[in-house]
Amino acid sequence: MSDSLATIPLSAIRVFEAAARLKSFTRAAEELGVTQAAVSWQVKALERRLDQALFQRLPREVVLTPAGERLARAAGEAVNLLRAALDDLTETGEGVLAVTTMQTLATQWLAPRIGAFQVAHPKLAVRLEASSRLVDLIHENLDVAVRGGYGDWPGIEAHYLFPSEQTPLCTPQMRESLGGLERPEDLLAAPRIGSPDEWATWFHFAGVATPGPSAPPRLMADTQTLEVASALAGQGVALGSPILFQTEIAAGRLVRPFKATMPLGGGYWLAYPKDRRRSAKIVAFRDWLLACVADLPE
């Protein structure tokens, strides 16, 4: 039985994969450092060898045919596997670990701990990107993510870290000024920071019937970090993660008046491409991070 790969240059597959992924011959040429004409010629040569069209050429774009979509899926997986294997064999980028995570998790939980990882691995520098977007770990130049969700991302290996939940947080002085906050109902008259919808959900989980529309919040921000910072400044009561703000709670700068928490769905996860699970730097970070989580207070 003949080997079909023996008749097709791997360079043509690489060009096709880039054009299919980027949906553009021009962008594929820019990524590969060749001309647009060279990309077009390689794709046409591949189509002639396969005796079928892989793209529909439209006036302003190219669209994969059903045959092209089938080949694109296989080509993308193959190129990613080859890239990961070559990186691991040649230790390309092994001196830098690129981590992406959310702003609050980066500021409150990961950044204060990352120094311990760097002390344990002095030859490995860490590049930390804080972003709210869901990064494509398979195609972007990042190694691992610490993100929220359910851990069910295609092609990604995920390790559960801790729950994603919120509870009211405030300073001890604010609690005293509000009469000690003995019952969850006491927060109905408190100056609250954060989304009214999130507060309504928390009251529901705490078993409190809300009386309908209430005064607007003192502040609504894009991140828990900013909202809890306002609470730390004595501006009111904010919803925040008892895990992410555990340091402030342990130091007495914040108090957690009630045990009731509001689950946000899913949890926080360590995630990385399945085909890179043997990368030495990813293994080192995974083992260190899971050890950190194991030491979290109950």
PDB file of N, CA and C in Angstrom, residues 26 100 139 168 208 275:
ATOM      1  N   THR A  26      -3.151  35.955   2.280  1.00  0.00           N
ATOM      2  CA  THR A  26      -2.257  37.077   2.593  1.00  0.00           C
ATOM      3  C   THR A  26      -1.706  36.967   4.009  1.00  0.00           C
ATOM      4  N   THR A 100      -0.991  32.864  31.555  1.00  0.00           N
ATOM      5  CA  THR A 100      -2.084  33.812  31.417  1.00  0.00           C
ATOM      6  C   THR A 100      -3.139  33.510  32.468  1.00  0.00           C
ATOM      7  N   HIS A 139      -2.926  27.766  19.950  1.00  0.00           N
ATOM      8  CA  HIS A 139      -2.348  28.524  18.846  1.00  0.00           C
ATOM      9  C   HIS A 139      -1.573  29.762  19.276  1.00  0.00           C
ATOM     10  N   PRO A 168     -19.785  38.324  51.096  1.00  0.00           N
ATOM     11  CA  PRO A 168     -19.560  39.718  51.505  1.00  0.00           C
ATOM     12  C   PRO A 168     -18.272  39.872  52.309  1.00  0.00           C
ATOM     13  N   VAL A 208     -32.369  35.325  52.004  1.00  0.00           N
ATOM     14  CA  VAL A 208     -32.948  36.638  52.302  1.00  0.00           C
ATOM     15  C   VAL A 208     -33.846  37.065  51.149  1.00  0.00           C
ATOM     16  N   ASP A 275      -1.080  18.022  24.328  1.00  0.00           N
ATOM     17  CA  ASP A 275       0.117  17.530  23.662  1.00  0.00           C
ATOM     18  C   ASP A 275       1.397  18.113  24.249  1.00  0.00           C
TER      19      ASP A 275
END
